[in-house]
XYZ file of C-alpha atoms in Angstrom:
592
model
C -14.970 67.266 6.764
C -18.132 69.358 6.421
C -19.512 71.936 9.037
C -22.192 69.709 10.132
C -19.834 67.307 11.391
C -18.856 69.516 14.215
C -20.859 69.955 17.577
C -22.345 73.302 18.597
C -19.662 73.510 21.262
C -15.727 72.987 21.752
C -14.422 70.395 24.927
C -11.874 71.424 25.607
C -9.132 69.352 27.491
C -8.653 69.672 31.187
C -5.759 71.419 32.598
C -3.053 69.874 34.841
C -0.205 71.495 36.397
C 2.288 68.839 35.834
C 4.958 69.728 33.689
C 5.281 73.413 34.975
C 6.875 75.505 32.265
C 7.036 79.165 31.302
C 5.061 80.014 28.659
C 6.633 83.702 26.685
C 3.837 83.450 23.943
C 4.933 86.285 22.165
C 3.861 85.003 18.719
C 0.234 85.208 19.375
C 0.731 88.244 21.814
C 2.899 90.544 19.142
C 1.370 89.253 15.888
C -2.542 89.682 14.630
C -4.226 86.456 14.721
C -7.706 84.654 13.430
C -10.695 87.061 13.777
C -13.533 84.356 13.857
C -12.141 82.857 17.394
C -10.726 86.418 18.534
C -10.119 85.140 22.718
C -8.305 82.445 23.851
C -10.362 79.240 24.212
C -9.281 79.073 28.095
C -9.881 82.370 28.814
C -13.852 82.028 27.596
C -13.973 79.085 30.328
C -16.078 81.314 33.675
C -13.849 81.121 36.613
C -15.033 77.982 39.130
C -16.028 76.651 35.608
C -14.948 72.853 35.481
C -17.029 72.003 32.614
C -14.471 72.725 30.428
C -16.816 73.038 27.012
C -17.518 76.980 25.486
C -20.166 78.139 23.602
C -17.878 77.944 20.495
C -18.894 75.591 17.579
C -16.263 72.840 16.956
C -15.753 74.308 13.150
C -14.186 77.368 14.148
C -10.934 75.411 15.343
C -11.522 72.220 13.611
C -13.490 73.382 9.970
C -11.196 74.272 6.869
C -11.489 78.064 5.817
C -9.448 80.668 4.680
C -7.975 82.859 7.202
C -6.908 86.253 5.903
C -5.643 89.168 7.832
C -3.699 86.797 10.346
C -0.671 84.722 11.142
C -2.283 82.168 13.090
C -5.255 80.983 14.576
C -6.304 79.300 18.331
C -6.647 75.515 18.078
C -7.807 72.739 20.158
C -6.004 69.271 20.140
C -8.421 66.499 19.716
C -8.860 64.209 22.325
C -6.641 60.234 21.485
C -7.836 57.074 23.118
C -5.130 55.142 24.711
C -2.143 57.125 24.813
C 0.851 55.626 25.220
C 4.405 57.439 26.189
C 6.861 55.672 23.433
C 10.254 57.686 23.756
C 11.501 61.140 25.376
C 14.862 62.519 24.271
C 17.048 63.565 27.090
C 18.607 66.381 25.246
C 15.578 67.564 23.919
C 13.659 67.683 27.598
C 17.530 69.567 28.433
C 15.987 72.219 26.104
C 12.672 72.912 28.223
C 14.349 72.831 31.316
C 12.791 69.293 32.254
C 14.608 65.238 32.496
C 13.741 62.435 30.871
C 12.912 61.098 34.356
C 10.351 64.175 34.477
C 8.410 62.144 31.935
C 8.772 58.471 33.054
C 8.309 59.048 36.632
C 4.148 59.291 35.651
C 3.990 57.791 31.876
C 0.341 58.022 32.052
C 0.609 61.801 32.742
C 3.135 62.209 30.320
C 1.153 60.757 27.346
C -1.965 62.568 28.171
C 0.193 65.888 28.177
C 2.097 65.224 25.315
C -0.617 64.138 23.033
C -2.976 67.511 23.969
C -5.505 64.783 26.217
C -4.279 67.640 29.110
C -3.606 71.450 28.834
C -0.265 72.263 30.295
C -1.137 75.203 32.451
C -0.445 79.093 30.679
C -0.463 77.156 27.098
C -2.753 79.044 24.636
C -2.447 76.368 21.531
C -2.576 77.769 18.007
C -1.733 76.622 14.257
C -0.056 79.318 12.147
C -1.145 80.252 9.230
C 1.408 80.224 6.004
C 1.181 79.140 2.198
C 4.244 77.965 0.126
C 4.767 76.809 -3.283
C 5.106 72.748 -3.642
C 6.939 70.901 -6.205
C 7.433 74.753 -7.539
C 3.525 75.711 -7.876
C 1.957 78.539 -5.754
C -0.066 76.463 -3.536
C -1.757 79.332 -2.002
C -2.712 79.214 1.914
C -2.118 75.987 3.376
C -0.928 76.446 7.221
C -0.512 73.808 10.040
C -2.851 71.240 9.129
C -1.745 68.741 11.765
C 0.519 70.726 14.097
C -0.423 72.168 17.011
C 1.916 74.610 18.994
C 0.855 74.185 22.794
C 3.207 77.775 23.355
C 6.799 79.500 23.737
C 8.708 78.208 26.725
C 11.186 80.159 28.392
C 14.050 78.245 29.432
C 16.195 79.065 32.595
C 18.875 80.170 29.649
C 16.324 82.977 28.316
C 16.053 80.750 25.259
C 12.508 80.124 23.457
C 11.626 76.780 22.249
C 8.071 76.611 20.421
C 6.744 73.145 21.593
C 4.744 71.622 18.568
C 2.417 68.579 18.488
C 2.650 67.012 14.870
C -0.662 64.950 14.338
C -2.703 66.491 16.891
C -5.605 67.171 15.446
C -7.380 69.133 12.731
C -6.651 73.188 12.554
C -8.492 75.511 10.508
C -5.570 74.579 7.369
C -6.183 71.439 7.373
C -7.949 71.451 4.125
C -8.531 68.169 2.891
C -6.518 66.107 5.454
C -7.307 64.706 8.875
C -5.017 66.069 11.007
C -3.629 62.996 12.102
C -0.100 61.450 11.923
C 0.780 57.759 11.721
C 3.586 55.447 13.538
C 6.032 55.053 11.154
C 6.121 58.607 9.959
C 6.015 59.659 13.406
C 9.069 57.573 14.067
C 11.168 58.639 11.534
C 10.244 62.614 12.464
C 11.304 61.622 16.076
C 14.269 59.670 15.537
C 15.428 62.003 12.638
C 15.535 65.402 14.443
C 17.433 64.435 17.141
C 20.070 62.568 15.066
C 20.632 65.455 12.639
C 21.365 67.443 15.703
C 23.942 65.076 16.536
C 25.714 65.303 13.506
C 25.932 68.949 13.755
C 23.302 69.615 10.964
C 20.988 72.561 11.834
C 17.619 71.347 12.803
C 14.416 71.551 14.627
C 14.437 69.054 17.940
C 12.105 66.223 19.263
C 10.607 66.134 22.600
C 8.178 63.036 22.774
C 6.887 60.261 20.946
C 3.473 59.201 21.993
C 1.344 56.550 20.314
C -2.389 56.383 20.380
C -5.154 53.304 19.339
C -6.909 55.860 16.933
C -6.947 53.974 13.294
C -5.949 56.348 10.637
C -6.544 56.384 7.007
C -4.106 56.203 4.462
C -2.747 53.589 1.570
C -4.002 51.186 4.202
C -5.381 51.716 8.005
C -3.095 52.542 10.394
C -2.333 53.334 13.946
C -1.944 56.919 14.795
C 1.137 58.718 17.251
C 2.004 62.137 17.838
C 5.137 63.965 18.088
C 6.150 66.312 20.222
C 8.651 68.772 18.163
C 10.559 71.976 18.934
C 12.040 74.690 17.341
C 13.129 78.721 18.155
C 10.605 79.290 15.546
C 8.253 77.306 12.995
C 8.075 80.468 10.673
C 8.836 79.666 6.977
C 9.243 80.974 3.851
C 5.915 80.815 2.969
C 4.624 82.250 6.110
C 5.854 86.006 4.448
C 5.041 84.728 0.996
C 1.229 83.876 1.818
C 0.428 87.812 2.617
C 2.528 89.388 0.309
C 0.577 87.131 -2.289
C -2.582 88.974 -1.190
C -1.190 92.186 -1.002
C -1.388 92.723 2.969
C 2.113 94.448 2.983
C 1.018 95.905 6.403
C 1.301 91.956 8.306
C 4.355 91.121 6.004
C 5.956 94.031 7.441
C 4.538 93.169 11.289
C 5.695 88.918 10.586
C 9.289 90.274 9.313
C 10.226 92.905 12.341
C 8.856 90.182 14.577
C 11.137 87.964 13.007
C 14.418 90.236 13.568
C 13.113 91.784 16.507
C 12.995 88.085 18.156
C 15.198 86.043 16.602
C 17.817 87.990 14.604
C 18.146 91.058 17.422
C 22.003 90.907 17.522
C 22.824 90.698 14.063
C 20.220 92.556 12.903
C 18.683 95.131 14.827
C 21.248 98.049 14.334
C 20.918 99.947 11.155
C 23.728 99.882 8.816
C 25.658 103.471 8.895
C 25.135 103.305 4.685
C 21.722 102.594 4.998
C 19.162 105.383 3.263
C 16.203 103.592 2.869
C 14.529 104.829 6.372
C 15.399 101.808 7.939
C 14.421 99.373 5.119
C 17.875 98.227 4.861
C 17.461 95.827 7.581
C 15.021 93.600 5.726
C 17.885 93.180 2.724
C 19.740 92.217 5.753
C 17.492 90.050 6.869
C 17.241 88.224 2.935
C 21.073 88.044 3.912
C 21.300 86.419 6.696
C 18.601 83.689 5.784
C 20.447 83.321 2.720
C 23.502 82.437 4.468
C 21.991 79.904 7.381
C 20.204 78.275 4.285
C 23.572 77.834 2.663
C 25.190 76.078 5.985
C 22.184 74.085 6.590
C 22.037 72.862 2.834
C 26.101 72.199 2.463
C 25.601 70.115 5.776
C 23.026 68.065 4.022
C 25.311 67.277 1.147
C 28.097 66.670 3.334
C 26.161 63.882 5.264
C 24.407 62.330 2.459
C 20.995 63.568 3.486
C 17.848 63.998 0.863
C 15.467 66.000 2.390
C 12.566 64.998 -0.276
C 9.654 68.101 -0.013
C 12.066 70.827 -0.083
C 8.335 73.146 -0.771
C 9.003 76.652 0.496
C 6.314 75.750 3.159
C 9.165 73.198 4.615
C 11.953 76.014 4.633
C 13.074 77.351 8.015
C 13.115 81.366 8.217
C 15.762 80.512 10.882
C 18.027 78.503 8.410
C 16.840 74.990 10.359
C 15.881 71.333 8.806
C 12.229 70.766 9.553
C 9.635 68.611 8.618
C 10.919 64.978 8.119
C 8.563 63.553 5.675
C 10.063 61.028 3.171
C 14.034 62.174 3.916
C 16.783 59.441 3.240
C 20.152 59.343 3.903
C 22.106 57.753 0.933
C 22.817 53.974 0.775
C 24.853 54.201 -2.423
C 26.658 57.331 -3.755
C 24.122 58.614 -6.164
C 23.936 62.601 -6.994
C 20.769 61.707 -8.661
C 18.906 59.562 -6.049
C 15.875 60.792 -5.338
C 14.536 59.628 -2.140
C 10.638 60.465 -2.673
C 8.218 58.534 -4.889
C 5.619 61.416 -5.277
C 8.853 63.528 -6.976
C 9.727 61.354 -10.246
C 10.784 64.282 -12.126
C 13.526 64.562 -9.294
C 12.909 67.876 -8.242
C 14.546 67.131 -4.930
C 17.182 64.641 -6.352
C 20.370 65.129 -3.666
C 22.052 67.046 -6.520
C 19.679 69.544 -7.170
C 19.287 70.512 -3.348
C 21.547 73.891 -3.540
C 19.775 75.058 -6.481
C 16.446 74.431 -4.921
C 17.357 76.312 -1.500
C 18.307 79.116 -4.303
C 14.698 79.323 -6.126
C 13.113 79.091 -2.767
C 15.453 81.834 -1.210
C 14.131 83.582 -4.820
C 10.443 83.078 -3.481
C 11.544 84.422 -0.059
C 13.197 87.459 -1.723
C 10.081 88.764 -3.567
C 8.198 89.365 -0.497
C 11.141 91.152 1.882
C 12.025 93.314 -1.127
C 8.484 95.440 -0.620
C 9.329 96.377 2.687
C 12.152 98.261 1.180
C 11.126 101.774 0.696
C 7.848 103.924 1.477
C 5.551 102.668 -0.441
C 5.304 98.611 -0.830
C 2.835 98.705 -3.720
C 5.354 100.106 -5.615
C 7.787 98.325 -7.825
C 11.153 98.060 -6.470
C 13.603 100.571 -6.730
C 17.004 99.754 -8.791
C 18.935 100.100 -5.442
C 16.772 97.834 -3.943
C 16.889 94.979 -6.745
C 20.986 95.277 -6.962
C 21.194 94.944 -3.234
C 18.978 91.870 -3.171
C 20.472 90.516 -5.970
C 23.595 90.656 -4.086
C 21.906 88.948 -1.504
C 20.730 86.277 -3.335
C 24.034 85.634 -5.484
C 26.039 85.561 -2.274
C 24.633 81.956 -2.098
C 26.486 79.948 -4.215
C 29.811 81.059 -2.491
C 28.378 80.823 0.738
C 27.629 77.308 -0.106
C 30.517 76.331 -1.710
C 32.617 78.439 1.401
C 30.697 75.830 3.534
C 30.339 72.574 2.137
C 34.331 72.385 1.302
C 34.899 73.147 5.350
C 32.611 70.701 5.913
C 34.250 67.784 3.147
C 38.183 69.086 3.965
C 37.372 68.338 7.917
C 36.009 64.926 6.567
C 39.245 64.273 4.756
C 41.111 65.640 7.624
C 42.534 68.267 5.658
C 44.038 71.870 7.034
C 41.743 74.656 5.407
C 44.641 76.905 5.562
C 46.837 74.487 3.582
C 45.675 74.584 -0.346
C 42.128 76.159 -1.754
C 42.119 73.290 -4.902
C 41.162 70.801 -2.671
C 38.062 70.546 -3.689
C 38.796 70.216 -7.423
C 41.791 67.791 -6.672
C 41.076 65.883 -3.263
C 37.126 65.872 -2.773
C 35.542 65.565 -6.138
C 37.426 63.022 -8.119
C 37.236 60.674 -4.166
C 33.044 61.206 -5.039
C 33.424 60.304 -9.029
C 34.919 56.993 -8.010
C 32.378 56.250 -5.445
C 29.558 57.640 -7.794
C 30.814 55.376 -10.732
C 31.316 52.444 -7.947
C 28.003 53.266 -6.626
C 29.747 52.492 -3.517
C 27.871 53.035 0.111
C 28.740 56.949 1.107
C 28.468 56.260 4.866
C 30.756 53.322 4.902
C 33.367 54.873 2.349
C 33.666 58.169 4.066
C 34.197 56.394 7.684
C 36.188 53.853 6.303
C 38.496 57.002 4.428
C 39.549 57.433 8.786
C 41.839 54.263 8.401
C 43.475 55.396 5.538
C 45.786 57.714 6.498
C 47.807 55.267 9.080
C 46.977 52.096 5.994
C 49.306 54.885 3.798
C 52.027 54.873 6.443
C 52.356 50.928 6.159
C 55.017 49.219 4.789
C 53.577 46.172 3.501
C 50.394 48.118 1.710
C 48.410 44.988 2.620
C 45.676 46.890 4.977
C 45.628 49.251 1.840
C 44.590 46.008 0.223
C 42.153 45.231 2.204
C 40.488 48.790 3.036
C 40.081 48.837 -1.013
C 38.404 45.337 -1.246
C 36.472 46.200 1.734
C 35.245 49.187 -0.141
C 34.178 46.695 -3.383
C 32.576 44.747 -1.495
C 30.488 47.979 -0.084
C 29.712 48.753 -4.355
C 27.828 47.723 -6.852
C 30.030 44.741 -8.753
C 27.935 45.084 -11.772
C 29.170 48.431 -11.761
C 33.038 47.343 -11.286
C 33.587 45.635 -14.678
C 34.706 48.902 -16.404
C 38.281 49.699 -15.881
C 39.938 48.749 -13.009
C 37.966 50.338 -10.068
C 40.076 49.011 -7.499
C 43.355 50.101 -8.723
C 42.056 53.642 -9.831
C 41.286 53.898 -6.219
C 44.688 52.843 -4.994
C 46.051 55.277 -7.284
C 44.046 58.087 -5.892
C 45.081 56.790 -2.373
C 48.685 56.730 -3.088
C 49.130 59.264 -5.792
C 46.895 61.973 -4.615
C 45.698 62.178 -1.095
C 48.786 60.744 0.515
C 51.002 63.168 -1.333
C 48.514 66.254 -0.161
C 48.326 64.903 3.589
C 52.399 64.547 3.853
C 51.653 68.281 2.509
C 50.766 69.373 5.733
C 52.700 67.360 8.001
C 51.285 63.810 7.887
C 54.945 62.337 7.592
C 54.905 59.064 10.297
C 52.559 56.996 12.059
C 51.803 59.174 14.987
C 50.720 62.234 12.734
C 48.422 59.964 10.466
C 46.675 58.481 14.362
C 45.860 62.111 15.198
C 44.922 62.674 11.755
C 42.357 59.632 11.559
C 40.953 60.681 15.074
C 40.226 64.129 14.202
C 38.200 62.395 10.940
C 36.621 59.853 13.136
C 34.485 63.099 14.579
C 33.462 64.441 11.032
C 32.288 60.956 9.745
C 29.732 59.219 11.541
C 29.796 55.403 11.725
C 25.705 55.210 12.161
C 22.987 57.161 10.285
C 19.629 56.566 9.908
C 19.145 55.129 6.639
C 15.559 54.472 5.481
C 16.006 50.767 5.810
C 17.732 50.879 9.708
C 13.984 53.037 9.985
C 12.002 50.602 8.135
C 13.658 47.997 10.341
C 12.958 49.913 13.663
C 9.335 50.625 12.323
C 8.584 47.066 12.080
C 10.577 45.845 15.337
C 7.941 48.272 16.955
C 4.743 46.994 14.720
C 5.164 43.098 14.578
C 7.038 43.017 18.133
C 5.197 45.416 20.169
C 9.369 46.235 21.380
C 8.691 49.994 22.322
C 11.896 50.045 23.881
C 14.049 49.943 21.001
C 13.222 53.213 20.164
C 14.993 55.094 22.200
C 17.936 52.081 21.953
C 17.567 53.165 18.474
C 17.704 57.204 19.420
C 20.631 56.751 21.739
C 22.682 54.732 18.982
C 21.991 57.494 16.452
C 22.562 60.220 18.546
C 25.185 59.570 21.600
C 26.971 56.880 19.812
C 26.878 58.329 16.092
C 30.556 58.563 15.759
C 31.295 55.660 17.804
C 33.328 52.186 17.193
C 32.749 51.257 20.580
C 29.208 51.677 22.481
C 27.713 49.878 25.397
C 26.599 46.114 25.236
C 23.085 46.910 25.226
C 23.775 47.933 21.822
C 26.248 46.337 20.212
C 23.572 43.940 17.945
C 22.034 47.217 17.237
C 25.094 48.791 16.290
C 26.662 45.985 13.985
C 23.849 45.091 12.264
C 22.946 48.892 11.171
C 26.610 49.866 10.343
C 26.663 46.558 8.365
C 25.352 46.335 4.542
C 21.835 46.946 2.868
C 20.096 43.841 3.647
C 19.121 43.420 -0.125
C 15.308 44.427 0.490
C 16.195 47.707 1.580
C 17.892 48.463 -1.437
C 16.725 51.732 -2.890
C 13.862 52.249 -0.795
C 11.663 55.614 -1.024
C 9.310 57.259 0.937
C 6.071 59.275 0.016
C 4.689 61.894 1.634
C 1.936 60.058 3.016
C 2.415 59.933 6.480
């Protein structure tokens, strides 16, 4: 969008004091931001002035540029026709200090707040600014091109949760995009967050989903929505990597202290007794720490069958946190190659390769942190500094491993204490017969609950039918070789029974308690891309906004559940149930 398009001056939206929160703010207040728009919009507004427009051209907040010298700039949502309040998650309202009643007591309010039509009072929006490398190219500055933060709020806790709107608008890193969102990526971003969070995978949190009349551009025209999305923090990788690719070592150094200051304070804020670097030290611990949370948050992923898709270091959490759904998937089918987004057919992001991808980006994240060690950043780093970060970095594959196999042995209801081959012997040959079954992950791994009492009957029947249950979950095509079914009865009988009457699974009782405690690791409901595609066009070709949040409550309350409340039991069978046979395989771009 050229300059020209813009207006001389900047409307800005009115203010209304529903929804009082505390705003902290410290982002913009601690860190340098965009020169060109130094004040805040609001605070350029004359006092009695209910005009609401400043003598500020439109392109300052709206116009792509390159921003240098900053972390972020002031933005101004655009203004939506018809907003529409779609869904509010309880839990993530919980996080604000607000209800979901808060929000459907006025719906009107709510969608004019929650789509930037209103100014919550003491928010100062802004778009950070942050580059990355995609699909492993240096992209260079890109920055929030469609996310707006509206502020910090300060819970009653003393917690922070940045409050983002995703598609509100176009920021000054917008660059060749509209700053819009659409429906059906908007409902998958929404639905997603909070459902990760219920299955115990580290992630940033929805708030809202609003949807809006605008018509939006993409493969086709579509209608637009925006979502309301929180986090600690939305600093990435690529927010250090963008200055330390220009050289300005001085707001690298100003991003990463705010970063421990703020967010890593207990773990990091004391000095190791060893450390001689004048302090230094603490950003090798910093590398560290990241290093680990990326490890959990990655070993959770595989755990759960989850493809993130655009693992770009622009998408990678400094705080070790899942964010930015784009085209995610959770396998159908037990495929370490699937790849789950069309725009990556060299499989970049296949599931398999996600641990060595958090590695090269953790690599990327490494270069940057590594010049703050010592006196002189321009220099090259010293040997002590490239052994300790080394360490750092290497410290990864056993942090992942450490993880993922507490993660897998609580899945098989395993004691970690009992035997350290279990993933060799246990985990890894159960996955190689439902890889070469191409049997459904989900199903298998909930279904692997029953089959600790099934070993404890006498008859073996139920074993009979959990195994032809399990065939009938695979591909039959891929069945014909060797005998499938009896290879698994053989692992059943021969090798996890023997290693659960190990430690202590002996009699009925013991293999109930057993199968409970699994029942919690192993959800029965996740949101595959087809039970999304299928809420998607519910919503679009039956106008039933309500089964969104049926949708969000199934995936998030009721997860692990066999039993949920009859307002969602058709929801609940048909989504546990098989692939309908057009959502086989079915990919996302990132389009949205």
């Amino acid at each position: 969008m050229s300059g020209s398009s813009f207006s001389k001056t900047t409307k800005l939206p009115p203010t209304t004091t529903g929804f009082p929160l505390r705003f902290d703010n410290s982002f913009t207040k601690d860190l340098p931001g965009d020169l060109l728009v130094p004040t805040a919009p609001y605070d350029m507004l004359p006092a009695g002035d209910d005009s609401g427009e400043i003598p500020v051209p439109q392109s300052k907040f709206r116009a792509s540029r390159q921003v240098r010298g900053a972390l972020w700039s002031w933005a101004v949502p655009i203004e939506h026709e018809n907003p529409q309040l779609v869904g509010v998650s309880s839990s993530g309202a919980q996080l604000i200090g607000l209800k979901s009643e808060d929000f459907w007591r006025d719906p009107q309010l709510a969608a004019a707040v929650w789509s930037g039509n209103q100014r919550l009072l003491g928010s100062h929006p802004w778009a950070h600014c942050y580059g990355g490398h995609q699909f492993g190219v240096w992209a260079d500055q890109l920055g929030d091109g469609r996310a707006i933060s509206l502020g910090q709020v300060l819970n009653n806790t003393g917690d922070v949760w940045e409050a983002q709107l995703k598609g509100a608008g176009r920021t000054p890193y917008s660059r060749f995009a509209d700053g819009y969102a659409v429906r059906r990526s908007s409902i998958r971003e929404y639905l997603a967050a909070e459902h990760m969070n219920a299955l115990g995978v580290p992630t940033s949190r929805s708030l809202t989903l609003v949807f809006t009349d605008r018509v939006v551009e993409r493969e086709e025209p579509e209608l637009g929505a925006i979502v309301t999305r929180l986090a600690p923090s939305w600093v990435r990788f690529g927010s250090f990597e963008l200055p330390a690719s220009r050289g300005d070592f001085n707001l690298l150094r100003k991003l990463a202290d705010y970063v421990i200051h703020h967010h890593y304070y207990s773990e990091l804020i004391q000095p190791a007794a060893d450390d001689k670097s004048g302090g230094g030290g603490v950003y090798i611990r910093l590398l560290q720490v990241v290093v680990e949370r990326t490890a959990a948050m990655v070993a959770a992923w595989q755990a759960v069958g989850f493809c993130h898709g655009v693992m770009n270091t622009d998408n990678m959490s400094i705080l070790g946190l899942t964010i930015d759904y784009g085209p995610y998937a959770f396998l159908d089918a037990y495929d370490p190659d699937f790849i789950c987004n069309h725009s990556d057919p060299a499989g970049r992001y296949a599931f398999r390769e996600q641990p060595h991808v958090a590695l090269w980006n953790l690599v990327r994240l490494a270069g940057p942190l590594s010049r703050l060690v010592g006196q002189d950043p321009e220099e090259d780093a010293s040997s002590e500094t490239l052994e300790a970060v080394t360490k750092a970095l290497n410290s990864f594959g056993s942090e992942y491993s450490r993880k993922y196999a507490e993660l897998m042995r609580r899945k098989f209801g395993l004691s970690s204490d009992h035997d350290s081959a279990d993933m060799a012997t246990i985990v890894q040959p159960f996955l190689e017969l439902l890889e070469r079954g191409h049997t459904d992950y989900t199903f298998a791994m909930r279904a692997l609950c029953d089959v600790p009492l099934l070993l404890k009957s006498e008859d073996g029947a139920g074993l009979e039918q959990h195994i032809d249950a399990l065939a009938a979950r695979s591909d039959c095509s891929r069945l014909g070789g060797g005998d499938w079914q009896g290879d698994m009865r053989a692992f059943y009988e021969g090798v996890y029974g023997p290693r659960l009457a190990a430690q202590g699974v002996i009699d009925q009782d013991s293999a109930k308690a057993v199968g409970a405690g699994m029942r919690l690791a192993n959800p029965r409901h996740v949101l595959r891309n087809w039970v999304a595609q299928d809420i998607i066009d519910r919503v679009k070709d039956n106008d039933v906004l309500g089964c969104v949040d049926q949708a969000l409550e199934l995936l998030t309350t009721h997860a692990f559940d066999d039993t949920v409340p009859e307002h969602l039991k058709d929801m609940a069978e048909r989504y546990a149930g098989p692939v309908p046979q057009w959502g086989e395989g079915l990919q996302c771009s990132c389009s949205s």
